[in-house]
XYZ file of C-alpha atoms in Angstrom:
490
model
C 22.209 50.774 -70.477
C 25.922 49.685 -70.279
C 26.733 45.976 -70.007
C 28.186 44.922 -66.663
C 29.770 41.761 -65.394
C 27.508 39.400 -63.514
C 28.689 37.620 -60.405
C 27.931 33.990 -59.815
C 25.877 34.930 -56.769
C 23.455 36.750 -59.073
C 22.788 33.740 -61.318
C 19.593 31.721 -60.618
C 20.332 28.567 -58.601
C 18.594 26.389 -61.197
C 20.971 27.704 -63.893
C 23.989 26.937 -61.714
C 22.673 23.425 -61.184
C 22.131 23.013 -64.896
C 25.823 23.960 -65.518
C 27.000 21.451 -62.889
C 24.847 18.748 -64.352
C 25.954 19.328 -67.922
C 27.886 16.058 -67.885
C 31.049 17.766 -69.013
C 32.546 17.970 -65.504
C 34.520 15.303 -63.724
C 34.117 14.601 -60.012
C 37.456 16.312 -59.337
C 36.127 19.450 -61.159
C 33.109 19.527 -58.908
C 35.324 19.214 -55.830
C 37.534 22.122 -56.950
C 34.456 24.265 -57.675
C 33.048 23.544 -54.256
C 36.330 24.290 -52.487
C 36.983 27.527 -54.348
C 33.562 29.200 -54.481
C 31.222 29.770 -51.529
C 28.274 30.067 -53.929
C 28.458 26.351 -54.566
C 29.071 25.448 -50.899
C 25.990 27.134 -49.482
C 22.420 25.952 -49.035
C 20.775 29.328 -49.443
C 19.251 28.497 -52.801
C 16.820 26.001 -51.248
C 16.861 24.194 -54.597
C 17.805 20.877 -52.980
C 17.189 18.962 -49.756
C 19.434 20.249 -46.938
C 20.818 16.763 -46.397
C 23.092 17.305 -49.403
C 24.846 20.203 -47.762
C 25.851 22.036 -50.962
C 24.812 22.605 -54.528
C 27.788 20.651 -55.791
C 26.953 17.608 -53.673
C 23.387 17.684 -54.966
C 24.703 17.906 -58.535
C 26.998 14.939 -57.911
C 24.004 12.957 -56.617
C 22.027 13.717 -59.761
C 24.906 12.779 -61.954
C 25.271 9.497 -60.122
C 21.563 8.813 -60.416
C 21.673 9.267 -64.250
C 24.834 7.143 -64.581
C 24.000 3.822 -66.454
C 26.420 1.869 -64.269
C 24.771 3.245 -61.084
C 21.266 2.680 -62.478
C 22.051 -1.064 -63.023
C 22.982 -1.499 -59.331
C 20.449 -3.005 -56.976
C 19.454 -0.713 -54.083
C 21.620 -2.575 -51.563
C 24.715 -2.130 -53.733
C 23.951 1.543 -54.132
C 23.709 1.956 -50.377
C 26.902 0.035 -49.778
C 28.807 2.090 -52.361
C 27.543 5.356 -50.809
C 28.627 4.166 -47.345
C 32.031 3.030 -48.700
C 32.486 6.581 -50.047
C 31.855 8.138 -46.657
C 28.420 9.414 -47.478
C 29.822 11.785 -50.142
C 28.224 11.736 -53.599
C 31.285 13.376 -55.115
C 33.330 10.278 -54.204
C 30.657 7.966 -55.574
C 30.742 9.936 -58.820
C 34.603 9.761 -58.815
C 34.357 5.997 -58.445
C 31.894 5.588 -61.296
C 33.738 7.901 -63.680
C 37.088 6.287 -62.806
C 35.777 2.771 -63.638
C 34.387 3.988 -66.942
C 37.622 5.650 -67.964
C 39.927 2.873 -66.750
C 38.109 0.354 -68.912
C 37.539 2.798 -71.806
C 38.789 6.218 -72.826
C 40.711 8.447 -70.426
C 39.801 12.117 -70.762
C 42.774 14.426 -70.092
C 43.652 18.083 -70.706
C 45.954 16.976 -73.585
C 43.578 14.564 -75.291
C 41.604 11.404 -74.878
C 43.547 8.140 -74.611
C 43.170 4.363 -74.457
C 46.237 2.142 -74.113
C 46.451 -1.607 -74.656
C 49.511 -3.895 -74.583
C 49.927 -7.078 -76.562
C 52.596 -9.749 -76.344
C 55.512 -7.696 -77.703
C 53.682 -4.566 -78.881
C 51.536 -1.663 -77.632
C 48.560 0.092 -79.260
C 47.391 3.574 -78.419
C 44.229 5.537 -79.267
C 44.864 9.186 -79.120
C 41.885 11.476 -79.929
C 40.292 8.993 -82.329
C 43.509 8.023 -84.130
C 45.324 4.727 -83.477
C 49.052 4.288 -83.089
C 51.288 1.254 -82.556
C 54.839 0.289 -81.722
C 56.917 -2.787 -81.059
C 57.126 -6.106 -82.930
C 54.873 -6.420 -85.927
C 54.878 -10.203 -86.127
C 52.270 -11.242 -88.651
C 51.236 -7.635 -89.242
C 49.838 -7.008 -85.699
C 50.897 -3.318 -85.848
C 48.849 -2.695 -88.964
C 51.577 -0.873 -90.858
C 51.919 -3.198 -93.837
C 54.067 -6.179 -94.803
C 57.355 -4.244 -94.983
C 57.306 -3.353 -91.304
C 58.633 -5.936 -88.854
C 59.233 -3.567 -85.985
C 58.416 0.001 -85.153
C 60.640 1.849 -82.733
C 58.161 4.691 -82.118
C 54.405 5.074 -82.011
C 53.315 5.345 -85.619
C 49.845 6.142 -86.884
C 47.789 3.359 -88.364
C 45.847 4.168 -91.520
C 42.065 3.671 -91.807
C 39.625 4.685 -94.512
C 38.932 8.419 -94.632
C 36.267 9.571 -92.175
C 36.550 6.740 -89.703
C 37.605 7.402 -86.108
C 38.850 4.797 -83.661
C 37.219 4.676 -80.262
C 38.400 1.372 -78.871
C 41.240 -1.097 -79.419
C 42.241 -4.570 -78.199
C 45.651 -6.166 -78.457
C 46.612 -9.786 -77.754
C 49.312 -12.176 -78.781
C 49.481 -11.744 -82.548
C 46.354 -9.965 -83.684
C 44.513 -6.691 -82.994
C 40.979 -5.362 -83.349
C 39.666 -1.823 -83.604
C 36.177 -0.399 -83.017
C 35.149 2.708 -84.928
C 32.819 5.495 -83.739
C 30.345 4.129 -86.284
C 30.415 0.704 -84.601
C 32.393 -0.958 -87.432
C 35.232 -3.278 -86.493
C 38.560 -3.693 -88.225
C 41.135 -6.404 -87.499
C 44.742 -7.230 -88.417
C 47.499 -9.693 -87.631
C 47.962 -13.439 -87.642
C 44.747 -14.932 -89.113
C 45.824 -18.569 -89.462
C 43.151 -19.515 -86.959
C 40.542 -17.154 -88.637
C 40.569 -14.992 -85.463
C 40.311 -11.762 -87.593
C 36.786 -12.817 -88.616
C 37.338 -12.242 -92.310
C 36.160 -15.604 -93.532
C 38.262 -18.355 -95.041
C 41.311 -16.148 -95.265
C 44.152 -18.093 -93.636
C 47.019 -15.658 -94.165
C 48.289 -12.723 -92.107
C 46.468 -9.421 -92.452
C 49.086 -6.646 -92.460
C 46.730 -3.664 -92.578
C 43.376 -3.397 -90.746
C 40.440 -4.773 -92.711
C 36.798 -4.405 -91.946
C 34.943 -7.399 -90.493
C 32.244 -7.587 -93.149
C 30.124 -10.076 -91.199
C 29.414 -7.361 -88.612
C 28.913 -4.566 -91.090
C 25.328 -3.910 -89.990
C 25.877 -4.858 -86.379
C 27.460 -1.911 -84.521
C 29.910 -2.939 -81.837
C 31.214 -1.108 -78.734
C 33.988 -3.410 -77.514
C 36.280 -6.223 -78.719
C 38.514 -8.660 -76.713
C 41.344 -10.509 -78.457
C 42.514 -13.834 -76.994
C 45.042 -16.351 -78.218
C 43.774 -17.030 -81.791
C 40.163 -16.000 -81.128
C 38.154 -12.794 -80.845
C 35.132 -11.725 -78.861
C 32.878 -8.888 -80.114
C 30.361 -7.038 -77.911
C 27.618 -5.151 -79.783
C 25.878 -1.992 -78.743
C 22.773 -4.021 -77.986
C 24.717 -6.198 -75.514
C 25.046 -9.263 -77.669
C 28.216 -11.366 -77.946
C 29.778 -12.636 -81.136
C 32.895 -14.854 -81.383
C 35.182 -16.203 -84.053
C 38.530 -18.045 -84.435
C 39.967 -21.016 -82.689
C 37.554 -23.034 -80.534
C 39.481 -26.090 -79.387
C 38.372 -25.619 -75.793
C 34.993 -24.087 -76.268
C 36.213 -20.497 -75.806
C 33.779 -19.293 -78.441
C 30.807 -20.357 -76.272
C 28.920 -22.029 -79.126
C 28.390 -25.378 -77.418
C 30.988 -27.219 -79.526
C 34.694 -27.145 -80.387
C 34.333 -26.090 -84.039
C 36.404 -23.142 -85.213
C 34.453 -20.171 -86.698
C 35.951 -18.146 -89.598
C 33.414 -15.340 -89.152
C 31.739 -13.929 -85.996
C 28.710 -15.902 -84.769
C 26.272 -14.845 -82.121
C 26.567 -16.610 -78.742
C 22.796 -17.072 -78.576
C 22.647 -18.223 -74.964
C 23.307 -14.677 -73.884
C 20.060 -13.590 -75.352
C 18.464 -15.375 -72.397
C 20.838 -13.857 -69.825
C 20.282 -10.165 -70.445
C 22.474 -7.434 -71.892
C 26.239 -7.964 -71.649
C 28.257 -4.900 -70.608
C 31.851 -6.188 -70.836
C 33.815 -9.081 -72.262
C 37.418 -10.267 -71.594
C 39.444 -12.885 -73.457
C 42.204 -14.981 -71.864
C 44.495 -17.376 -73.677
C 41.726 -19.981 -74.282
C 38.796 -18.810 -72.244
C 36.255 -15.975 -72.177
C 34.619 -13.963 -69.394
C 31.450 -11.895 -69.830
C 29.712 -9.567 -67.401
C 25.973 -8.863 -67.774
C 24.174 -5.701 -66.772
C 22.862 -7.370 -63.580
C 26.451 -7.951 -62.368
C 26.688 -11.722 -63.131
C 29.974 -13.119 -64.525
C 29.768 -15.903 -67.116
C 32.819 -17.986 -68.162
C 33.487 -20.538 -70.858
C 36.415 -22.271 -72.566
C 39.552 -23.828 -71.118
C 39.139 -24.893 -67.427
C 42.412 -26.509 -66.421
C 43.876 -23.429 -64.836
C 40.720 -22.819 -62.704
C 40.277 -19.523 -64.662
C 36.556 -20.328 -65.154
C 35.995 -19.945 -61.401
C 33.640 -22.930 -61.029
C 35.732 -24.901 -58.575
C 36.766 -27.600 -61.117
C 39.007 -27.966 -64.130
C 36.406 -28.852 -66.715
C 36.105 -27.101 -70.009
C 32.873 -25.234 -70.570
C 31.504 -25.127 -74.065
C 28.734 -22.699 -73.199
C 28.533 -19.621 -70.921
C 28.126 -20.648 -67.287
C 27.526 -18.262 -64.411
C 30.156 -18.117 -61.628
C 27.829 -19.027 -58.777
C 30.139 -18.006 -55.915
C 29.470 -14.398 -56.841
C 25.714 -14.978 -56.983
C 25.728 -16.772 -53.628
C 27.421 -13.828 -51.948
C 25.317 -11.251 -53.744
C 28.386 -9.716 -55.283
C 27.561 -7.392 -58.183
C 30.551 -7.476 -60.552
C 31.251 -4.416 -62.742
C 34.347 -5.487 -64.716
C 36.725 -8.410 -65.143
C 40.206 -8.998 -66.522
C 41.325 -12.315 -68.025
C 44.999 -13.185 -67.590
C 46.917 -16.051 -69.077
C 46.459 -18.343 -66.084
C 44.367 -16.341 -63.628
C 41.446 -13.884 -63.581
C 40.434 -10.811 -61.618
C 37.095 -9.102 -60.956
C 36.050 -5.715 -59.699
C 32.756 -5.387 -57.826
C 30.285 -2.498 -57.397
C 31.833 -1.188 -54.199
C 35.501 -1.390 -55.251
C 36.423 -4.775 -53.869
C 38.733 -7.095 -55.839
C 38.460 -10.890 -56.354
C 41.091 -13.186 -57.883
C 41.120 -16.870 -58.944
C 43.141 -19.320 -60.990
C 46.851 -20.175 -60.804
C 48.754 -18.614 -57.899
C 52.260 -18.726 -59.430
C 54.599 -15.978 -58.094
C 51.747 -14.437 -56.037
C 49.729 -13.370 -59.029
C 46.497 -13.705 -57.057
C 47.823 -11.394 -54.310
C 46.823 -13.491 -51.313
C 50.300 -13.689 -49.780
C 51.052 -17.226 -51.189
C 51.237 -19.137 -54.424
C 48.244 -21.362 -53.844
C 45.715 -21.851 -56.646
C 42.168 -20.547 -56.024
C 39.518 -22.578 -57.697
C 36.767 -19.965 -57.146
C 36.889 -16.151 -56.765
C 38.364 -15.081 -53.434
C 38.218 -11.545 -51.976
C 41.601 -9.744 -51.907
C 41.338 -8.691 -48.243
C 44.619 -6.661 -48.208
C 42.960 -4.076 -50.494
C 39.572 -3.802 -48.674
C 40.520 -0.328 -47.431
C 40.857 0.859 -51.021
C 38.226 1.605 -53.602
C 39.577 -0.176 -56.698
C 38.464 1.161 -60.100
C 40.445 -1.169 -62.467
C 41.896 -4.694 -62.441
C 44.444 -5.832 -64.966
C 45.811 -9.352 -65.277
C 48.317 -10.910 -67.592
C 51.158 -13.453 -67.378
C 51.581 -14.117 -63.659
C 51.022 -10.585 -62.569
C 48.034 -8.413 -61.443
C 47.603 -4.620 -61.295
C 44.903 -2.879 -59.233
C 44.187 0.839 -59.805
C 42.365 2.653 -56.948
C 40.322 5.808 -57.186
C 43.011 8.118 -55.769
C 45.218 7.266 -58.727
C 47.539 4.825 -56.939
C 48.550 1.489 -58.533
C 49.064 -1.770 -56.657
C 50.868 -4.735 -58.100
C 51.576 -8.375 -57.252
C 53.171 -11.320 -59.000
C 56.276 -11.960 -61.050
C 58.871 -9.139 -61.251
C 60.624 -10.383 -64.390
C 61.980 -7.769 -66.754
C 60.765 -5.065 -64.415
C 57.259 -5.175 -65.817
C 55.725 -5.171 -62.314
C 57.122 -1.668 -61.597
C 58.489 -2.579 -58.205
C 61.936 -0.933 -57.793
C 63.020 -2.764 -54.664
C 63.679 -6.281 -55.935
C 65.395 -7.497 -52.742
C 66.201 -11.226 -52.766
C 62.990 -12.365 -54.474
C 61.606 -12.037 -57.968
C 57.989 -12.200 -56.855
C 55.548 -10.018 -54.819
C 53.025 -12.140 -53.002
C 50.717 -9.329 -51.788
C 49.753 -6.183 -53.610
C 52.320 -3.475 -53.185
C 51.740 0.180 -54.072
C 54.071 1.376 -56.843
C 56.133 4.087 -55.240
C 57.731 4.658 -58.616
C 54.430 6.253 -59.761
C 53.918 8.378 -56.712
C 53.123 11.968 -57.607
C 51.100 10.840 -60.652
C 47.405 10.127 -60.710
C 47.119 7.084 -62.934
C 43.806 6.620 -64.837
C 44.466 3.411 -66.814
C 46.848 0.424 -66.685
C 47.628 -2.196 -69.347
C 50.258 -4.939 -69.123
C 51.615 -7.276 -71.777
C 53.869 -10.268 -71.510
C 56.926 -8.445 -70.165
C 56.003 -4.752 -70.280
C 53.427 -2.380 -68.755
C 52.096 1.038 -69.720
C 49.964 3.514 -67.740
C 48.065 6.749 -68.626
C 47.790 9.560 -66.060
C 44.947 11.991 -65.701
C 47.189 14.715 -67.185
C 47.709 12.748 -70.365
C 51.157 11.448 -69.681
C 52.192 7.933 -70.628
C 54.658 5.885 -68.653
C 56.091 2.467 -69.521
C 58.249 0.019 -67.702
C 59.573 -3.504 -68.285
C 61.077 -5.136 -71.394
C 61.747 -2.957 -74.468
C 63.757 -5.474 -76.501
C 61.311 -5.069 -79.387
C 60.607 -1.315 -78.782
C 57.205 -2.138 -77.324
C 57.535 0.854 -75.016
C 58.013 3.256 -77.898
C 61.721 3.892 -77.185
C 63.949 2.779 -80.104
C 67.211 2.984 -78.098
C 66.414 1.412 -74.702
C 66.458 -2.351 -74.072
C 64.390 -2.048 -70.912
C 62.913 0.338 -68.382
C 63.240 -0.950 -64.760
C 61.236 2.057 -63.553
C 58.395 4.009 -65.212
C 59.777 6.097 -68.070
C 57.725 8.727 -69.900
C 56.897 7.614 -73.448
C 55.190 9.061 -76.489
C 54.010 12.461 -75.294
C 51.131 13.515 -77.489
C 53.113 16.282 -79.220
C 55.936 13.837 -80.040
C 53.878 11.024 -81.533
C 55.409 10.070 -84.885
C 52.739 10.362 -87.599
C 55.219 9.561 -90.385
C 56.156 6.160 -91.686
C 57.198 3.660 -88.986
C 60.755 2.516 -88.621
C 61.306 -0.423 -90.904
C 63.696 -3.203 -89.784
C 64.881 -6.187 -91.634
């Protein structure tokens, strides 16, 4: 009997559902499938309760139910998120997937990306390889002692067989997490922030943190002269400078190698960490935010300016039953994203960095009411500026406009934006991830394009010939990434 083509309508409904639930499809893919094929819009299969309306919607519900982030939410938060998404499981799934990608790896048709910006440099993970550009002060770019500046994204060498899955950049050091869970660091190690023991000199090429060799990690956060490591088991390790208690060890003693913050063993599994200049934030699986370290800028969110030598829960979130998903630690302020897409800010209000329409400091987290109509999926704070990414791919920004790093083209008569303003300069692009450094900002779109804006005096945007980009300019397309030796400058 001759082979013949089989129509979708002829496939068993359970097989169609299996395809939709494979985990390889994004929420946008499900929406396109539903819109373009009546097989997935109908209810004739009777494989799912009629309340879902379509096979695709039922598949989205099942994918949400199996999502670890969704599973960790209390039932009230699940209901609130569902209502905030208009009763559509596809939108709930889009929210969950967008949060995961914005704080991790962005999956695009041209490759998988993660971008992170340091003080005067930028690091990029592109399909498990790491690249860097900008100033290589104290070896932060990882290209060796002969490179002081790289004018284009250049590949960083690691031992054969290792693939990079996560990277963190800060002032003058960087950390890389491998697929195996191993961690490598490079840069200024005068404070022992690289975790390599009593080695007080600069590390010009990434070296493995031997103290964590048998402790697989999934995330790192680099602060000013200290580093926070998050293990796959949800434990937190810290090393480096500890003058304000930012290591969470209960004292102010520096640590040359990573040491477990044992108090977290009593608080439950940690899902994310963030490092500010001299303070640390950590989010546990049950949505509680803990802070420790330098308190004078109100960044700890406790309503006072006392340093905290051990992790302390931010009780204003607990009192309001706010389940926090992710946080971002800026130089003088902090931002949090909750389980239904609301944004909270606290700390110093210089230049409108907190987004409340003024420059008043907030001693505890305060809801950013002007964005309550949006479903935020990423928050990003740095020196006196804040970015908020929402689930439709738009980016909002507030704070200081210096060097064009805020991305607002209409400067007017002021150099500050007191309330979040959508970046019209990125209209037409669906942004999936934002990272901002001291004076420059880089974004990744869902199509795998990279755009940078702000200061480029040290080639931190990957353009060797431009001094600055007042508006988003495309940088380092994947097929143009320079895998040869970086540009060496005297």
